[in-house]
Amino acid sequence: MTLAHPQLPLGIGLKDAATFDNFYSAGNELVLEALQQGNDKMLYIWGPSGCGKSHLLQALCHATAANGQSPVYLPLQELLTLAPELLEGLEQQVLIAIDDVQAIAGMPQWEEALFHLYNRVRDCGHRLVVSATVAPAGLTLTLPDLTSRLGWGPVFQLAALSDTDKRAALQMRARRRGLELGNEVAEYLLRRCPRDMDSLFSLLNQLDRASLVAQRRLTIPFVRELLG
């Protein structure tokens, strides 16, 4: 899915797997409900890298597009080489989802552009959802007014998943791919691999492809062989 804005690079898109159905919501039911209900026009989500922020923002864009409306997804960390003028006119989209707001902290032109976008979105009555690795007060922005704008709506901290929840999340994603991931194999992955969910899901994708090619089930010997 491409972005509906002519100034944005065409290479940015949404991951097919980033849907609400694919999100393991244990401990984060409130933020999931807030996103799906859509009552809050301004919403801020924060948490460490790999906790599911990008997944939720992209899932919201998928759901918005499925309703025949026009969303735009902006991963700021990937856009800093571009001019902040790309934020101009985005308020015309029914949903603007901005990822990694912390990336522009200390960049006055970007901060001012985002500040004005907030004001324009409010005037249009459209929806703006942003994410960052820290709460608004922790961003160390040079523009105090932007800090206050970021806190206009509800602010949600994503709860970190326990090891039990991570195993359940992996198994849920595996089932949706038609893949059987037993408890022992899931525990093996959690012990031997990077523990953030982005890395674990990426590894699951690799294991899925390898098992299809080899026509083998995911067993500990097979996984150990693949991981070297």
JSON list of C-alpha atoms in Angstrom, two decimals:
[
{"chain": "A", "resi": 1, "resn": "MET", "atom": "CA", "xyz": [0.00, 0.00, 0.00]},
{"chain": "A", "resi": 2, "resn": "THR", "atom": "CA", "xyz": [1.50, 3.35, -0.99]},
{"chain": "A", "resi": 3, "resn": "LEU", "atom": "CA", "xyz": [1.01, 6.73, 0.59]},
{"chain": "A", "resi": 4, "resn": "ALA", "atom": "CA", "xyz": [-1.56, 9.15, -0.70]},
{"chain": "A", "resi": 5, "resn": "HIS", "atom": "CA", "xyz": [0.62, 12.26, -0.87]},
{"chain": "A", "resi": 6, "resn": "PRO", "atom": "CA", "xyz": [2.63, 13.35, -3.92]},
{"chain": "A", "resi": 7, "resn": "GLN", "atom": "CA", "xyz": [5.58, 14.75, -1.92]},
{"chain": "A", "resi": 8, "resn": "LEU", "atom": "CA", "xyz": [6.26, 11.49, -0.10]},
{"chain": "A", "resi": 9, "resn": "PRO", "atom": "CA", "xyz": [8.71, 8.84, -1.33]},
{"chain": "A", "resi": 10, "resn": "LEU", "atom": "CA", "xyz": [6.88, 5.97, -2.99]},
{"chain": "A", "resi": 11, "resn": "GLY", "atom": "CA", "xyz": [9.01, 3.34, -1.27]},
{"chain": "A", "resi": 12, "resn": "ILE", "atom": "CA", "xyz": [7.23, 3.81, 2.06]},
{"chain": "A", "resi": 13, "resn": "GLY", "atom": "CA", "xyz": [4.38, 1.41, 2.60]},
{"chain": "A", "resi": 14, "resn": "LEU", "atom": "CA", "xyz": [2.57, -0.70, 5.14]},
{"chain": "A", "resi": 15, "resn": "LYS", "atom": "CA", "xyz": [3.50, -4.23, 6.15]},
{"chain": "A", "resi": 16, "resn": "ASP", "atom": "CA", "xyz": [0.78, -6.69, 5.19]},
{"chain": "A", "resi": 17, "resn": "ALA", "atom": "CA", "xyz": [1.10, -8.44, 8.56]},
{"chain": "A", "resi": 18, "resn": "ALA", "atom": "CA", "xyz": [0.63, -5.22, 10.54]},
{"chain": "A", "resi": 19, "resn": "THR", "atom": "CA", "xyz": [-3.07, -5.61, 11.37]},
{"chain": "A", "resi": 20, "resn": "PHE", "atom": "CA", "xyz": [-5.06, -5.38, 14.57]},
{"chain": "A", "resi": 21, "resn": "ASP", "atom": "CA", "xyz": [-5.87, -9.10, 14.33]},
{"chain": "A", "resi": 22, "resn": "ASN", "atom": "CA", "xyz": [-2.16, -9.85, 14.29]},
{"chain": "A", "resi": 23, "resn": "PHE", "atom": "CA", "xyz": [-1.40, -7.79, 17.41]},
{"chain": "A", "resi": 24, "resn": "TYR", "atom": "CA", "xyz": [-1.01, -9.64, 20.71]},
{"chain": "A", "resi": 25, "resn": "SER", "atom": "CA", "xyz": [-2.69, -7.17, 23.04]},
{"chain": "A", "resi": 26, "resn": "ALA", "atom": "CA", "xyz": [-1.99, -8.58, 26.52]},
{"chain": "A", "resi": 27, "resn": "GLY", "atom": "CA", "xyz": [-1.55, -5.58, 28.84]},
{"chain": "A", "resi": 28, "resn": "ASN", "atom": "CA", "xyz": [-2.29, -3.13, 26.01]},
{"chain": "A", "resi": 29, "resn": "GLU", "atom": "CA", "xyz": [-6.04, -3.60, 25.63]},
{"chain": "A", "resi": 30, "resn": "LEU", "atom": "CA", "xyz": [-6.81, 0.04, 26.41]},
{"chain": "A", "resi": 31, "resn": "VAL", "atom": "CA", "xyz": [-4.63, 1.50, 23.65]},
{"chain": "A", "resi": 32, "resn": "LEU", "atom": "CA", "xyz": [-5.95, -1.06, 21.18]},
{"chain": "A", "resi": 33, "resn": "GLU", "atom": "CA", "xyz": [-9.52, -0.10, 22.10]},
{"chain": "A", "resi": 34, "resn": "ALA", "atom": "CA", "xyz": [-8.74, 3.62, 21.79]},
{"chain": "A", "resi": 35, "resn": "LEU", "atom": "CA", "xyz": [-7.25, 3.16, 18.34]},
{"chain": "A", "resi": 36, "resn": "GLN", "atom": "CA", "xyz": [-10.11, 1.03, 17.05]},
{"chain": "A", "resi": 37, "resn": "GLN", "atom": "CA", "xyz": [-12.93, 3.15, 18.47]},
{"chain": "A", "resi": 38, "resn": "GLY", "atom": "CA", "xyz": [-11.53, 6.34, 16.97]},
{"chain": "A", "resi": 39, "resn": "ASN", "atom": "CA", "xyz": [-13.07, 8.72, 19.49]},
{"chain": "A", "resi": 40, "resn": "ASP", "atom": "CA", "xyz": [-9.76, 10.47, 20.18]},
{"chain": "A", "resi": 41, "resn": "LYS", "atom": "CA", "xyz": [-8.59, 12.76, 17.39]},
{"chain": "A", "resi": 42, "resn": "MET", "atom": "CA", "xyz": [-5.13, 13.18, 18.92]},
{"chain": "A", "resi": 43, "resn": "LEU", "atom": "CA", "xyz": [-3.35, 10.19, 20.45]},
{"chain": "A", "resi": 44, "resn": "TYR", "atom": "CA", "xyz": [0.23, 9.54, 21.56]},
{"chain": "A", "resi": 45, "resn": "ILE", "atom": "CA", "xyz": [1.78, 6.07, 22.02]},
{"chain": "A", "resi": 46, "resn": "TRP", "atom": "CA", "xyz": [5.20, 5.49, 23.54]},
{"chain": "A", "resi": 47, "resn": "GLY", "atom": "CA", "xyz": [7.44, 2.60, 24.53]},
{"chain": "A", "resi": 48, "resn": "PRO", "atom": "CA", "xyz": [10.85, 1.08, 23.75]},
{"chain": "A", "resi": 49, "resn": "SER", "atom": "CA", "xyz": [11.85, -0.01, 20.28]},
{"chain": "A", "resi": 50, "resn": "GLY", "atom": "CA", "xyz": [10.27, -3.29, 19.23]},
{"chain": "A", "resi": 51, "resn": "CYS", "atom": "CA", "xyz": [7.25, -3.13, 21.54]},
{"chain": "A", "resi": 52, "resn": "GLY", "atom": "CA", "xyz": [4.65, -2.80, 18.76]},
{"chain": "A", "resi": 53, "resn": "LYS", "atom": "CA", "xyz": [4.23, 0.93, 18.12]},
{"chain": "A", "resi": 54, "resn": "SER", "atom": "CA", "xyz": [4.85, 0.74, 14.38]},
{"chain": "A", "resi": 55, "resn": "HIS", "atom": "CA", "xyz": [2.61, -2.31, 14.12]},
{"chain": "A", "resi": 56, "resn": "LEU", "atom": "CA", "xyz": [-0.28, -0.44, 15.75]},
{"chain": "A", "resi": 57, "resn": "LEU", "atom": "CA", "xyz": [0.13, 2.68, 13.62]},
{"chain": "A", "resi": 58, "resn": "GLN", "atom": "CA", "xyz": [0.24, 0.63, 10.43]},
{"chain": "A", "resi": 59, "resn": "ALA", "atom": "CA", "xyz": [-2.70, -1.49, 11.59]},
{"chain": "A", "resi": 60, "resn": "LEU", "atom": "CA", "xyz": [-4.71, 1.69, 12.07]},
{"chain": "A", "resi": 61, "resn": "CYS", "atom": "CA", "xyz": [-3.81, 2.78, 8.54]},
{"chain": "A", "resi": 62, "resn": "HIS", "atom": "CA", "xyz": [-4.89, -0.61, 7.16]},
{"chain": "A", "resi": 63, "resn": "ALA", "atom": "CA", "xyz": [-8.21, -0.39, 9.01]},
{"chain": "A", "resi": 64, "resn": "THR", "atom": "CA", "xyz": [-8.78, 3.19, 7.83]},
{"chain": "A", "resi": 65, "resn": "ALA", "atom": "CA", "xyz": [-8.07, 2.28, 4.22]},
{"chain": "A", "resi": 66, "resn": "ALA", "atom": "CA", "xyz": [-10.39, -0.75, 4.48]},
{"chain": "A", "resi": 67, "resn": "ASN", "atom": "CA", "xyz": [-13.17, 1.71, 5.32]},
{"chain": "A", "resi": 68, "resn": "GLY", "atom": "CA", "xyz": [-12.53, 3.56, 2.08]},
{"chain": "A", "resi": 69, "resn": "GLN", "atom": "CA", "xyz": [-10.75, 6.48, 3.74]},
{"chain": "A", "resi": 70, "resn": "SER", "atom": "CA", "xyz": [-7.32, 7.93, 3.07]},
{"chain": "A", "resi": 71, "resn": "PRO", "atom": "CA", "xyz": [-4.53, 7.41, 5.65]},
{"chain": "A", "resi": 72, "resn": "VAL", "atom": "CA", "xyz": [-0.88, 8.38, 5.52]},
{"chain": "A", "resi": 73, "resn": "TYR", "atom": "CA", "xyz": [1.95, 6.70, 7.45]},
{"chain": "A", "resi": 74, "resn": "LEU", "atom": "CA", "xyz": [5.19, 8.59, 8.16]},
{"chain": "A", "resi": 75, "resn": "PRO", "atom": "CA", "xyz": [8.20, 6.85, 9.75]},
{"chain": "A", "resi": 76, "resn": "LEU", "atom": "CA", "xyz": [10.16, 9.99, 10.65]},
{"chain": "A", "resi": 77, "resn": "GLN", "atom": "CA", "xyz": [13.38, 8.08, 11.29]},
{"chain": "A", "resi": 78, "resn": "GLU", "atom": "CA", "xyz": [13.46, 7.24, 7.57]},
{"chain": "A", "resi": 79, "resn": "LEU", "atom": "CA", "xyz": [12.52, 10.72, 6.36]},
{"chain": "A", "resi": 80, "resn": "LEU", "atom": "CA", "xyz": [15.04, 13.02, 8.03]},
{"chain": "A", "resi": 81, "resn": "THR", "atom": "CA", "xyz": [17.05, 13.45, 4.83]},
{"chain": "A", "resi": 82, "resn": "LEU", "atom": "CA", "xyz": [14.01, 15.12, 3.29]},
{"chain": "A", "resi": 83, "resn": "ALA", "atom": "CA", "xyz": [12.72, 18.62, 3.91]},
{"chain": "A", "resi": 84, "resn": "PRO", "atom": "CA", "xyz": [10.12, 19.11, 6.67]},
{"chain": "A", "resi": 85, "resn": "GLU", "atom": "CA", "xyz": [7.90, 20.77, 4.06]},
{"chain": "A", "resi": 86, "resn": "LEU", "atom": "CA", "xyz": [6.65, 17.26, 3.24]},
{"chain": "A", "resi": 87, "resn": "LEU", "atom": "CA", "xyz": [4.29, 17.70, 6.22]},
{"chain": "A", "resi": 88, "resn": "GLU", "atom": "CA", "xyz": [2.48, 20.50, 4.40]},
{"chain": "A", "resi": 89, "resn": "GLY", "atom": "CA", "xyz": [-1.00, 19.56, 3.23]},
{"chain": "A", "resi": 90, "resn": "LEU", "atom": "CA", "xyz": [-1.14, 16.29, 5.17]},
{"chain": "A", "resi": 91, "resn": "GLU", "atom": "CA", "xyz": [-4.01, 17.62, 7.25]},
{"chain": "A", "resi": 92, "resn": "GLN", "atom": "CA", "xyz": [-6.26, 16.85, 4.28]},
{"chain": "A", "resi": 93, "resn": "GLN", "atom": "CA", "xyz": [-5.85, 13.12, 4.98]},
{"chain": "A", "resi": 94, "resn": "VAL", "atom": "CA", "xyz": [-8.44, 11.63, 7.31]},
{"chain": "A", "resi": 95, "resn": "LEU", "atom": "CA", "xyz": [-5.65, 9.94, 9.32]},
{"chain": "A", "resi": 96, "resn": "ILE", "atom": "CA", "xyz": [-2.01, 10.91, 9.76]},
{"chain": "A", "resi": 97, "resn": "ALA", "atom": "CA", "xyz": [0.09, 8.30, 11.61]},
{"chain": "A", "resi": 98, "resn": "ILE", "atom": "CA", "xyz": [3.55, 9.56, 12.53]},
{"chain": "A", "resi": 99, "resn": "ASP", "atom": "CA", "xyz": [6.13, 7.09, 13.83]},
{"chain": "A", "resi": 100, "resn": "ASP", "atom": "CA", "xyz": [9.34, 7.81, 15.78]},
{"chain": "A", "resi": 101, "resn": "VAL", "atom": "CA", "xyz": [8.68, 11.42, 16.79]},
{"chain": "A", "resi": 102, "resn": "GLN", "atom": "CA", "xyz": [11.82, 11.32, 18.96]},
{"chain": "A", "resi": 103, "resn": "ALA", "atom": "CA", "xyz": [13.84, 11.39, 15.72]},
{"chain": "A", "resi": 104, "resn": "ILE", "atom": "CA", "xyz": [13.17, 15.11, 15.21]},
{"chain": "A", "resi": 105, "resn": "ALA", "atom": "CA", "xyz": [14.03, 16.24, 18.75]},
{"chain": "A", "resi": 106, "resn": "GLY", "atom": "CA", "xyz": [16.55, 19.07, 18.53]},
{"chain": "A", "resi": 107, "resn": "MET", "atom": "CA", "xyz": [15.73, 19.81, 14.87]},
{"chain": "A", "resi": 108, "resn": "PRO", "atom": "CA", "xyz": [13.94, 23.19, 15.01]},
{"chain": "A", "resi": 109, "resn": "GLN", "atom": "CA", "xyz": [12.59, 23.18, 11.45]},
{"chain": "A", "resi": 110, "resn": "TRP", "atom": "CA", "xyz": [11.08, 19.73, 11.81]},
{"chain": "A", "resi": 111, "resn": "GLU", "atom": "CA", "xyz": [9.66, 20.55, 15.24]},
{"chain": "A", "resi": 112, "resn": "GLU", "atom": "CA", "xyz": [8.01, 23.70, 13.93]},
{"chain": "A", "resi": 113, "resn": "ALA", "atom": "CA", "xyz": [6.59, 21.85, 10.91]},
{"chain": "A", "resi": 114, "resn": "LEU", "atom": "CA", "xyz": [5.06, 19.19, 13.17]},
{"chain": "A", "resi": 115, "resn": "PHE", "atom": "CA", "xyz": [3.70, 21.87, 15.52]},
{"chain": "A", "resi": 116, "resn": "HIS", "atom": "CA", "xyz": [1.89, 23.58, 12.66]},
{"chain": "A", "resi": 117, "resn": "LEU", "atom": "CA", "xyz": [0.62, 20.25, 11.34]},
{"chain": "A", "resi": 118, "resn": "TYR", "atom": "CA", "xyz": [-0.97, 19.56, 14.73]},
{"chain": "A", "resi": 119, "resn": "ASN", "atom": "CA", "xyz": [-2.79, 22.89, 14.57]},
{"chain": "A", "resi": 120, "resn": "ARG", "atom": "CA", "xyz": [-4.01, 22.32, 11.03]},
{"chain": "A", "resi": 121, "resn": "VAL", "atom": "CA", "xyz": [-5.21, 18.78, 11.77]},
{"chain": "A", "resi": 122, "resn": "ARG", "atom": "CA", "xyz": [-7.18, 20.05, 14.76]},
{"chain": "A", "resi": 123, "resn": "ASP", "atom": "CA", "xyz": [-8.78, 22.74, 12.62]},
{"chain": "A", "resi": 124, "resn": "CYS", "atom": "CA", "xyz": [-9.74, 20.14, 9.98]},
{"chain": "A", "resi": 125, "resn": "GLY", "atom": "CA", "xyz": [-11.17, 17.75, 12.56]},
{"chain": "A", "resi": 126, "resn": "HIS", "atom": "CA", "xyz": [-9.07, 14.89, 11.26]},
{"chain": "A", "resi": 127, "resn": "ARG", "atom": "CA", "xyz": [-7.04, 12.37, 13.25]},
{"chain": "A", "resi": 128, "resn": "LEU", "atom": "CA", "xyz": [-3.36, 12.45, 14.20]},
{"chain": "A", "resi": 129, "resn": "VAL", "atom": "CA", "xyz": [-1.73, 9.50, 15.98]},
{"chain": "A", "resi": 130, "resn": "VAL", "atom": "CA", "xyz": [1.98, 9.61, 16.83]},
{"chain": "A", "resi": 131, "resn": "SER", "atom": "CA", "xyz": [4.49, 7.29, 18.47]},
{"chain": "A", "resi": 132, "resn": "ALA", "atom": "CA", "xyz": [7.82, 7.74, 20.19]},
{"chain": "A", "resi": 133, "resn": "THR", "atom": "CA", "xyz": [10.23, 5.86, 22.44]},
{"chain": "A", "resi": 134, "resn": "VAL", "atom": "CA", "xyz": [9.56, 8.19, 25.38]},
{"chain": "A", "resi": 135, "resn": "ALA", "atom": "CA", "xyz": [6.67, 10.20, 26.83]},
{"chain": "A", "resi": 136, "resn": "PRO", "atom": "CA", "xyz": [6.13, 13.76, 25.47]},
{"chain": "A", "resi": 137, "resn": "ALA", "atom": "CA", "xyz": [7.95, 15.35, 28.41]},
{"chain": "A", "resi": 138, "resn": "GLY", "atom": "CA", "xyz": [10.98, 13.15, 27.79]},
{"chain": "A", "resi": 139, "resn": "LEU", "atom": "CA", "xyz": [11.55, 14.19, 24.17]},
{"chain": "A", "resi": 140, "resn": "THR", "atom": "CA", "xyz": [13.81, 17.17, 25.04]},
{"chain": "A", "resi": 141, "resn": "LEU", "atom": "CA", "xyz": [12.25, 19.24, 22.26]},
{"chain": "A", "resi": 142, "resn": "THR", "atom": "CA", "xyz": [13.50, 22.77, 21.59]},
{"chain": "A", "resi": 143, "resn": "LEU", "atom": "CA", "xyz": [9.91, 23.95, 20.98]},
{"chain": "A", "resi": 144, "resn": "PRO", "atom": "CA", "xyz": [7.94, 23.81, 24.26]},
{"chain": "A", "resi": 145, "resn": "ASP", "atom": "CA", "xyz": [4.63, 24.40, 22.45]},
{"chain": "A", "resi": 146, "resn": "LEU", "atom": "CA", "xyz": [5.12, 21.17, 20.50]},
{"chain": "A", "resi": 147, "resn": "THR", "atom": "CA", "xyz": [5.55, 19.24, 23.76]},
{"chain": "A", "resi": 148, "resn": "SER", "atom": "CA", "xyz": [2.17, 20.55, 24.89]},
{"chain": "A", "resi": 149, "resn": "ARG", "atom": "CA", "xyz": [0.57, 19.68, 21.53]},
{"chain": "A", "resi": 150, "resn": "LEU", "atom": "CA", "xyz": [1.82, 16.11, 21.77]},
{"chain": "A", "resi": 151, "resn": "GLY", "atom": "CA", "xyz": [-0.06, 15.77, 25.04]},
{"chain": "A", "resi": 152, "resn": "TRP", "atom": "CA", "xyz": [-3.35, 17.20, 23.76]},
{"chain": "A", "resi": 153, "resn": "GLY", "atom": "CA", "xyz": [-4.99, 13.79, 23.60]},
{"chain": "A", "resi": 154, "resn": "PRO", "atom": "CA", "xyz": [-4.58, 10.53, 25.54]},
{"chain": "A", "resi": 155, "resn": "VAL", "atom": "CA", "xyz": [-1.01, 9.34, 26.09]},
{"chain": "A", "resi": 156, "resn": "PHE", "atom": "CA", "xyz": [-0.51, 5.57, 26.27]},
{"chain": "A", "resi": 157, "resn": "GLN", "atom": "CA", "xyz": [2.60, 3.69, 27.33]},
{"chain": "A", "resi": 158, "resn": "LEU", "atom": "CA", "xyz": [2.79, 0.27, 25.71]},
{"chain": "A", "resi": 159, "resn": "ALA", "atom": "CA", "xyz": [3.29, -2.43, 28.32]},
{"chain": "A", "resi": 160, "resn": "ALA", "atom": "CA", "xyz": [6.27, -4.70, 27.75]},
{"chain": "A", "resi": 161, "resn": "LEU", "atom": "CA", "xyz": [5.41, -8.34, 27.14]},
{"chain": "A", "resi": 162, "resn": "SER", "atom": "CA", "xyz": [6.48, -10.97, 29.64]},
{"chain": "A", "resi": 163, "resn": "ASP", "atom": "CA", "xyz": [8.32, -14.04, 28.38]},
{"chain": "A", "resi": 164, "resn": "THR", "atom": "CA", "xyz": [5.05, -15.97, 28.58]},
{"chain": "A", "resi": 165, "resn": "ASP", "atom": "CA", "xyz": [3.32, -13.29, 26.50]},
{"chain": "A", "resi": 166, "resn": "LYS", "atom": "CA", "xyz": [6.17, -13.26, 23.97]},
{"chain": "A", "resi": 167, "resn": "ARG", "atom": "CA", "xyz": [5.81, -17.01, 23.52]},
{"chain": "A", "resi": 168, "resn": "ALA", "atom": "CA", "xyz": [2.05, -16.65, 23.10]},
{"chain": "A", "resi": 169, "resn": "ALA", "atom": "CA", "xyz": [2.53, -13.82, 20.60]},
{"chain": "A", "resi": 170, "resn": "LEU", "atom": "CA", "xyz": [4.96, -15.92, 18.56]},
{"chain": "A", "resi": 171, "resn": "GLN", "atom": "CA", "xyz": [2.59, -18.86, 18.57]},
{"chain": "A", "resi": 172, "resn": "MET", "atom": "CA", "xyz": [-0.37, -16.68, 17.58]},
{"chain": "A", "resi": 173, "resn": "ARG", "atom": "CA", "xyz": [1.58, -15.27, 14.62]},
{"chain": "A", "resi": 174, "resn": "ALA", "atom": "CA", "xyz": [2.74, -18.77, 13.67]},
{"chain": "A", "resi": 175, "resn": "ARG", "atom": "CA", "xyz": [-0.83, -20.13, 13.70]},
{"chain": "A", "resi": 176, "resn": "ARG", "atom": "CA", "xyz": [-1.96, -17.34, 11.41]},
{"chain": "A", "resi": 177, "resn": "ARG", "atom": "CA", "xyz": [0.74, -18.44, 8.98]},
{"chain": "A", "resi": 178, "resn": "GLY", "atom": "CA", "xyz": [-0.39, -22.07, 9.20]},
{"chain": "A", "resi": 179, "resn": "LEU", "atom": "CA", "xyz": [2.78, -22.94, 11.11]},
{"chain": "A", "resi": 180, "resn": "GLU", "atom": "CA", "xyz": [2.98, -25.14, 14.19]},
{"chain": "A", "resi": 181, "resn": "LEU", "atom": "CA", "xyz": [5.26, -23.67, 16.85]},
{"chain": "A", "resi": 182, "resn": "GLY", "atom": "CA", "xyz": [5.42, -25.85, 19.95]},
{"chain": "A", "resi": 183, "resn": "ASN", "atom": "CA", "xyz": [6.17, -24.56, 23.44]},
{"chain": "A", "resi": 184, "resn": "GLU", "atom": "CA", "xyz": [9.66, -26.07, 23.52]},
{"chain": "A", "resi": 185, "resn": "VAL", "atom": "CA", "xyz": [10.67, -24.50, 20.20]},
{"chain": "A", "resi": 186, "resn": "ALA", "atom": "CA", "xyz": [9.24, -21.13, 21.21]},
{"chain": "A", "resi": 187, "resn": "GLU", "atom": "CA", "xyz": [11.16, -21.26, 24.50]},
{"chain": "A", "resi": 188, "resn": "TYR", "atom": "CA", "xyz": [14.31, -22.20, 22.61]},
{"chain": "A", "resi": 189, "resn": "LEU", "atom": "CA", "xyz": [13.95, -19.10, 20.40]},
{"chain": "A", "resi": 190, "resn": "LEU", "atom": "CA", "xyz": [13.44, -16.87, 23.42]},
{"chain": "A", "resi": 191, "resn": "ARG", "atom": "CA", "xyz": [16.60, -18.23, 25.06]},
{"chain": "A", "resi": 192, "resn": "ARG", "atom": "CA", "xyz": [18.87, -18.11, 22.02]},
{"chain": "A", "resi": 193, "resn": "CYS", "atom": "CA", "xyz": [17.72, -15.09, 19.97]},
{"chain": "A", "resi": 194, "resn": "PRO", "atom": "CA", "xyz": [17.22, -11.32, 20.37]},
{"chain": "A", "resi": 195, "resn": "ARG", "atom": "CA", "xyz": [14.15, -10.89, 22.57]},
{"chain": "A", "resi": 196, "resn": "ASP", "atom": "CA", "xyz": [12.43, -7.86, 21.04]},
{"chain": "A", "resi": 197, "resn": "MET", "atom": "CA", "xyz": [9.30, -8.77, 19.09]},
{"chain": "A", "resi": 198, "resn": "ASP", "atom": "CA", "xyz": [10.47, -7.23, 15.82]},
{"chain": "A", "resi": 199, "resn": "SER", "atom": "CA", "xyz": [13.49, -9.54, 15.78]},
{"chain": "A", "resi": 200, "resn": "LEU", "atom": "CA", "xyz": [11.45, -12.55, 16.88]},
{"chain": "A", "resi": 201, "resn": "PHE", "atom": "CA", "xyz": [8.78, -12.03, 14.22]},
{"chain": "A", "resi": 202, "resn": "SER", "atom": "CA", "xyz": [11.45, -11.52, 11.57]},
{"chain": "A", "resi": 203, "resn": "LEU", "atom": "CA", "xyz": [13.07, -14.78, 12.66]},
{"chain": "A", "resi": 204, "resn": "LEU", "atom": "CA", "xyz": [9.70, -16.53, 12.53]},
{"chain": "A", "resi": 205, "resn": "ASN", "atom": "CA", "xyz": [9.29, -15.41, 8.92]},
{"chain": "A", "resi": 206, "resn": "GLN", "atom": "CA", "xyz": [12.70, -16.91, 8.07]},
{"chain": "A", "resi": 207, "resn": "LEU", "atom": "CA", "xyz": [11.85, -20.16, 9.82]},
{"chain": "A", "resi": 208, "resn": "ASP", "atom": "CA", "xyz": [8.54, -20.37, 8.00]},
{"chain": "A", "resi": 209, "resn": "ARG", "atom": "CA", "xyz": [10.23, -20.02, 4.60]},
{"chain": "A", "resi": 210, "resn": "ALA", "atom": "CA", "xyz": [12.95, -22.51, 5.53]},
{"chain": "A", "resi": 211, "resn": "SER", "atom": "CA", "xyz": [10.44, -25.09, 6.74]},
{"chain": "A", "resi": 212, "resn": "LEU", "atom": "CA", "xyz": [8.50, -24.79, 3.50]},
{"chain": "A", "resi": 213, "resn": "VAL", "atom": "CA", "xyz": [11.62, -25.27, 1.40]},
{"chain": "A", "resi": 214, "resn": "ALA", "atom": "CA", "xyz": [12.85, -28.21, 3.47]},
{"chain": "A", "resi": 215, "resn": "GLN", "atom": "CA", "xyz": [9.37, -29.64, 4.01]},
{"chain": "A", "resi": 216, "resn": "ARG", "atom": "CA", "xyz": [10.18, -30.08, 7.69]},
{"chain": "A", "resi": 217, "resn": "ARG", "atom": "CA", "xyz": [8.38, -29.21, 10.89]},
{"chain": "A", "resi": 218, "resn": "LEU", "atom": "CA", "xyz": [9.83, -26.68, 13.30]},
{"chain": "A", "resi": 219, "resn": "THR", "atom": "CA", "xyz": [11.69, -28.84, 15.78]},
{"chain": "A", "resi": 220, "resn": "ILE", "atom": "CA", "xyz": [14.58, -27.82, 18.01]},
{"chain": "A", "resi": 221, "resn": "PRO", "atom": "CA", "xyz": [17.16, -29.77, 15.91]},
{"chain": "A", "resi": 222, "resn": "PHE", "atom": "CA", "xyz": [15.88, -28.13, 12.72]},
{"chain": "A", "resi": 223, "resn": "VAL", "atom": "CA", "xyz": [15.87, -24.65, 14.28]},
{"chain": "A", "resi": 224, "resn": "ARG", "atom": "CA", "xyz": [19.33, -25.22, 15.75]},
{"chain": "A", "resi": 225, "resn": "GLU", "atom": "CA", "xyz": [20.58, -26.24, 12.32]},
{"chain": "A", "resi": 226, "resn": "LEU", "atom": "CA", "xyz": [19.10, -23.11, 10.72]},
{"chain": "A", "resi": 227, "resn": "LEU", "atom": "CA", "xyz": [20.52, -20.80, 13.37]},
{"chain": "A", "resi": 228, "resn": "GLY", "atom": "CA", "xyz": [23.98, -22.31, 13.00]}
]
